[in-house]
Each structure stands twice: as structure tokens, then as C-alpha cells.
Amino acid sequence: NAGVTQTPKFQVLKTGQSMTLQCAQDMNHEYMSWYRQDPGMGLRLIHYSVGAGITDQGEVPNGYNVSRSTTEDFPLRLLSAAPSQTSVYFCASSYSSSRANYGYTFGSGTRLTVV
Amino acid sequence: QQPVQSPQAVILREGEDAVINCSSSKALYSVHWYRQKHGEAPVFLMILLKGGEQKGHEKISASFNEKKQQSSLYLTASQLSYSGTYFCGTASYRTGNTPLVFGKGTRLSVIA
């Protein structure tokens, strides 16, 4: 199994550009989420989804959009990139709360720099 | 609201023990623990669901005091491979297992 696959691994954007970070999982997990990681800040939740067609905001949703049309994919869109969005982005997936003994599986991350 | 982890950083010699604490101001449904090595993704260690439950993973174990909304991670007889940043993630009763809110992490360095 591939687990959670994120693309691209690295990206440099200019201020104002838009882009989509891809996340796909092949474990039939209901739950998927996006986190950003900045030095000294830990992992902060951007958006999450408990199933296809259902999404919700996390702690730091401004400037990001998500959609979940299939169980497997959960892309994160940056609408108009800003230097404050320079970060490492992680996608994570898990089973739903009905199978609460399972932890999250993280993708390998996307390192984004906005100049 | 992020759970609070302590200490922020700790340095150990091989064979020494360490305790990492995680506390929340909210009533908790579950606590997760993850380890992240430099430049890599976080890796799941264990999850605790009930008050007073303790789990083990090789020489790493954890406890969860539901009444105090606290969890502790115990690393015994540390090895060089234990180095990394440890994160706790918490879920409140309202949302069940999801979504997780993570602490800022505890950086653990094990030296020979």
C-alpha cells in the first residue's frame, strides 16, 4: 500500500499565485485533514473532512480552500499565495471515530516557499 | 485550543529515562502520541481513550488521566533512535476521535 501520497514535495510560488497541493490515500480512510507546520508552532489544523462531500474548517483556514469529491482525494487550494503561507504542509488520514483505536497516517509533506 | 506540552526540550544520555507531559483545558475523548524525526513526517506511536489507561510500545508507554485532562509519555532506557520531536494530539468529547489538535512538541535529543 502507498499510504498517503502528497505532491509536490517542494514548491516555490510568487506572491499572488494560486496552486493546489494534492493528497491521496489508498487505505479507505473516511477522515482526512491538512496541517501546516511552522517552527515552534507545532502542527496546526487547516481543514478536515469526515467523508466525501463533507468538509470543515480548522484552526487556521484563511487563504485555503478544500473539497472532497472522493474518499481517496483531498486537495488543498491556495487562492492567492502570501509569504505568511510559507510552511511545510502535511496531509493526514485515519478511520472515523467509530474505529477510535487507529491513529493518523501522515503524508511525507510539501515544503512550500512563497516569495 | 492547543494542548500544552512540557518540557519544550530535553537532552538525555543513552539509557536514561524521560517523561513528556501533555495537558488540556478541555475535556478529552482521546490522546494521541506521535514522533517526528527531522525532515520526516510524524509517525503514530499510540492512542489512549479512557481515564487511567496506560499503554506500551516497546520501551515507550503512556498514561491518560481523564479527570485531569492530562497525558504523560514515558521513555525508559532511551536509545539514540528515540531522538526526535514528540507531539501529543487531543480530541474533545464533542468531536470524538476527530479532529486532532496538536501541541507544539517536545524536542528529545539522546546522546551517546
Short mmCIF file of C-alpha atoms in Angstrom, two decimals:
data_model
loop_
_atom_site.label_atom_id
_atom_site.label_comp_id
_atom_site.label_asym_id
_atom_site.label_seq_id
_atom_site.Cartn_x
_atom_site.Cartn_y
_atom_site.Cartn_z
CA ASN A 1 0.00 0.00 0.00
CA ALA A 2 1.19 3.50 -0.81
CA GLY A 3 -0.47 5.03 2.27
CA VAL A 4 -0.83 8.83 1.98
CA THR A 5 0.75 10.42 -1.09
CA GLN A 6 1.39 14.15 -1.30
CA THR A 7 2.52 16.05 -4.35
CA PRO A 8 4.56 18.07 -4.99
CA LYS A 9 7.29 17.62 -2.38
CA PHE A 10 8.70 21.10 -2.95
CA GLN A 11 7.19 24.24 -4.48
CA VAL A 12 8.19 27.87 -4.84
CA LEU A 13 5.42 30.36 -5.57
CA LYS A 14 5.34 34.05 -6.21
CA THR A 15 3.06 36.21 -4.10
CA GLY A 16 -0.44 36.21 -5.56
CA GLN A 17 -0.12 32.93 -7.44
CA SER A 18 -2.54 30.10 -6.81
CA MET A 19 -1.84 26.39 -6.62
CA THR A 20 -3.23 23.08 -5.45
CA LEU A 21 -1.48 20.68 -3.10
CA GLN A 22 -2.54 17.13 -3.82
CA CYS A 23 -3.23 14.43 -1.25
CA ALA A 24 -4.38 10.88 -1.98
CA GLN A 25 -4.78 7.83 0.26
CA ASP A 26 -5.45 4.21 -0.62
CA MET A 27 -6.46 2.90 2.81
CA ASN A 28 -10.19 3.66 2.51
CA HIS A 29 -9.93 6.12 5.40
CA GLU A 30 -13.03 8.23 5.98
CA TYR A 31 -11.19 11.06 7.69
CA MET A 32 -8.64 13.34 6.01
CA SER A 33 -7.05 16.57 7.17
CA TRP A 34 -4.48 19.20 6.30
CA TYR A 35 -1.97 20.64 8.77
CA ARG A 36 0.73 23.23 8.43
CA GLN A 37 3.92 23.08 10.43
CA ASP A 38 5.94 26.15 11.28
CA PRO A 39 8.99 26.33 13.57
CA GLY A 40 7.93 26.39 17.22
CA MET A 41 4.23 26.23 16.39
CA GLY A 42 3.63 22.50 16.15
CA LEU A 43 1.01 21.18 13.74
CA ARG A 44 -1.94 23.47 13.12
CA LEU A 45 -5.14 22.22 11.53
CA ILE A 46 -6.22 23.99 8.34
CA HIS A 47 -9.23 21.98 7.08
CA TYR A 48 -10.57 18.50 7.58
CA SER A 49 -13.14 16.13 6.11
CA VAL A 50 -15.06 13.27 7.74
CA GLY A 51 -16.15 11.81 4.40
CA ALA A 52 -16.78 12.53 0.75
CA GLY A 53 -18.74 15.76 0.32
CA ILE A 54 -18.17 16.91 3.92
CA THR A 55 -15.51 19.44 4.91
CA ASP A 56 -14.98 21.79 7.82
CA GLN A 57 -12.55 24.48 8.96
CA GLY A 58 -9.76 24.00 11.44
CA GLU A 59 -7.71 26.50 13.42
CA VAL A 60 -6.09 28.39 10.50
CA PRO A 61 -8.39 28.13 7.42
CA ASN A 62 -7.97 31.63 5.97
CA GLY A 63 -6.46 31.66 2.48
CA TYR A 64 -7.15 27.97 1.84
CA ASN A 65 -9.97 26.02 0.21
CA VAL A 66 -10.68 22.29 0.17
CA SER A 67 -13.13 19.89 -1.40
CA ARG A 68 -13.67 16.14 -1.04
CA SER A 69 -15.36 14.65 -4.07
CA THR A 70 -14.00 11.13 -3.48
CA THR A 71 -12.92 9.12 -0.44
CA GLU A 72 -9.35 8.92 -1.78
CA ASP A 73 -8.52 12.55 -2.59
CA PHE A 74 -8.41 15.73 -0.54
CA PRO A 75 -6.70 18.62 -2.38
CA LEU A 76 -5.76 21.88 -0.68
CA ARG A 77 -6.00 25.05 -2.74
CA LEU A 78 -4.12 28.23 -2.05
CA LEU A 79 -6.17 31.02 -3.55
CA SER A 80 -3.62 33.85 -3.63
CA ALA A 81 -0.31 32.87 -2.07
CA ALA A 82 1.22 35.12 0.58
CA PRO A 83 4.67 34.92 2.26
CA SER A 84 2.88 34.01 5.53
CA GLN A 85 1.86 30.74 3.88
CA THR A 86 5.47 29.63 3.61
CA SER A 87 5.39 26.40 5.58
CA VAL A 88 5.52 22.62 5.47
CA TYR A 89 2.11 21.15 4.74
CA PHE A 90 1.09 17.68 5.87
CA CYS A 91 -1.93 15.68 4.85
CA ALA A 92 -3.14 13.01 7.28
CA SER A 93 -5.83 10.36 7.15
CA SER A 94 -7.47 7.91 9.53
CA TYR A 95 -10.53 5.82 10.12
CA SER A 96 -13.52 7.61 11.57
CA SER A 97 -14.27 7.86 15.25
CA SER A 98 -16.22 4.60 15.09
CA ARG A 99 -12.81 2.89 14.93
CA ALA A 100 -11.16 5.03 17.52
CA ASN A 101 -8.13 2.85 18.18
CA TYR A 102 -6.42 3.93 14.98
CA GLY A 103 -4.01 6.81 14.68
CA TYR A 104 -3.33 9.14 11.83
CA THR A 105 -1.18 8.28 8.82
CA PHE A 106 0.72 11.29 7.54
CA GLY A 107 1.97 12.01 4.05
CA SER A 108 5.62 12.95 3.54
CA GLY A 109 4.79 16.66 3.33
CA THR A 110 5.02 19.54 0.88
CA ARG A 111 7.57 22.24 1.56
CA LEU A 112 6.14 25.49 0.18
CA THR A 113 8.01 28.76 -0.15
CA VAL A 114 6.21 31.95 -1.17
CA VAL A 115 8.46 34.77 -2.36
CA GLN B 1 -7.08 25.30 21.70
CA GLN B 2 -3.67 23.68 21.60
CA PRO B 3 -2.73 21.31 24.43
CA VAL B 4 0.34 22.35 26.39
CA GLN B 5 3.40 20.13 26.31
CA SER B 6 6.28 20.14 28.76
CA PRO B 7 9.18 20.26 28.71
CA GLN B 8 9.87 22.05 25.42
CA ALA B 9 13.17 20.24 25.02
CA VAL B 10 15.19 17.60 26.85
CA ILE B 11 18.63 16.08 26.38
CA LEU B 12 19.31 12.55 27.58
CA ARG B 13 22.24 10.19 27.61
CA GLU B 14 21.63 6.70 26.31
CA GLY B 15 19.94 4.58 28.94
CA GLU B 16 18.31 7.47 30.80
CA ASP B 17 14.57 7.90 31.24
CA ALA B 18 12.31 10.81 30.31
CA VAL B 19 8.72 11.91 30.82
CA ILE B 20 6.83 14.21 28.45
CA ASN B 21 3.60 15.76 29.64
CA CYS B 22 0.54 16.96 27.76
CA SER B 23 -2.33 18.88 29.33
CA SER B 24 -5.54 20.36 28.01
CA SER B 25 -8.10 22.83 29.29
CA LYS B 26 -10.87 20.86 27.54
CA ALA B 27 -12.49 17.57 28.47
CA LEU B 28 -10.79 14.94 26.33
CA TYR B 29 -12.04 11.92 24.43
CA SER B 30 -8.62 10.70 23.36
CA VAL B 31 -4.93 11.49 23.34
CA HIS B 32 -2.54 10.51 20.56
CA TRP B 33 1.26 10.49 20.66
CA TYR B 34 3.48 10.90 17.58
CA ARG B 35 7.22 11.10 16.96
CA GLN B 36 8.74 13.15 14.16
CA LYS B 37 12.33 12.89 13.04
CA HIS B 38 13.99 15.82 11.35
CA GLY B 39 12.75 16.30 7.78
CA GLU B 40 10.23 13.48 8.04
CA ALA B 41 6.51 13.08 8.67
CA PRO B 42 5.10 12.42 12.15
CA VAL B 43 4.68 8.74 12.95
CA PHE B 44 1.91 7.38 15.17
CA LEU B 45 3.06 5.84 18.47
CA MET B 46 -0.12 5.16 20.43
CA ILE B 47 -3.61 6.32 21.32
CA LEU B 48 -5.27 6.43 24.74
CA LEU B 49 -9.03 6.52 25.09
CA LYS B 50 -10.03 6.01 28.72
CA GLY B 51 -9.13 7.71 32.00
CA GLY B 52 -6.24 6.00 33.75
CA GLU B 53 -5.44 3.82 30.75
CA GLN B 54 -1.81 3.01 30.17
CA LYS B 55 -0.32 1.58 27.01
CA GLY B 56 3.10 0.44 25.99
CA HIS B 57 5.11 0.36 22.82
CA GLU B 58 8.47 -1.36 23.32
CA LYS B 59 10.13 0.81 25.99
CA ILE B 60 7.74 3.69 25.42
CA SER B 61 4.50 3.84 27.37
CA ALA B 62 1.85 6.44 28.15
CA SER B 63 -0.90 7.18 30.63
CA PHE B 64 -4.08 9.23 30.38
CA ASN B 65 -5.75 10.84 33.37
CA GLU B 66 -9.18 11.71 32.03
CA LYS B 67 -10.22 13.65 35.14
CA LYS B 68 -7.17 15.90 34.99
CA GLN B 69 -7.17 16.04 31.19
CA GLN B 70 -3.51 15.11 31.17
CA SER B 71 -1.39 12.52 29.48
CA SER B 72 2.22 11.56 30.01
CA LEU B 73 4.63 9.73 27.70
CA TYR B 74 7.31 7.63 29.39
CA LEU B 75 10.54 6.75 27.61
CA THR B 76 12.69 4.26 29.50
CA ALA B 77 16.29 3.22 28.85
CA SER B 78 16.46 5.70 25.99
CA GLN B 79 18.21 4.80 22.74
CA LEU B 80 19.75 7.04 20.08
CA SER B 81 16.81 6.17 17.82
CA TYR B 82 14.41 7.86 20.26
CA SER B 83 15.69 11.30 19.24
CA GLY B 84 13.09 13.47 17.56
CA THR B 85 10.18 15.74 18.35
CA TYR B 86 7.23 14.24 20.20
CA PHE B 87 3.74 15.61 19.72
CA CYS B 88 0.56 14.93 21.60
CA GLY B 89 -2.73 15.33 19.77
CA THR B 90 -6.03 15.66 21.60
CA ALA B 91 -9.67 15.23 20.64
CA SER B 92 -12.51 16.62 22.71
CA TYR B 93 -15.67 14.79 23.72
CA ARG B 94 -17.75 16.82 21.30
CA THR B 95 -15.91 15.67 18.21
CA GLY B 96 -14.85 12.18 19.21
CA ASN B 97 -11.69 10.98 17.59
CA THR B 98 -11.51 13.79 15.08
CA PRO B 99 -10.14 16.34 14.52
CA LEU B 100 -6.92 16.30 16.47
CA VAL B 101 -5.37 19.45 17.89
CA PHE B 102 -1.62 19.09 18.42
CA GLY B 103 0.69 20.57 20.98
CA LYS B 104 3.82 22.47 19.99
CA GLY B 105 6.03 19.47 20.55
CA THR B 106 8.87 18.35 22.80
CA ARG B 107 12.31 18.01 21.23
CA LEU B 108 14.15 14.99 22.61
CA SER B 109 17.85 14.52 21.96
CA VAL B 110 19.58 11.33 23.02
CA ILE B 111 23.37 11.44 23.07
CA ALA B 112 25.90 8.66 23.47
#
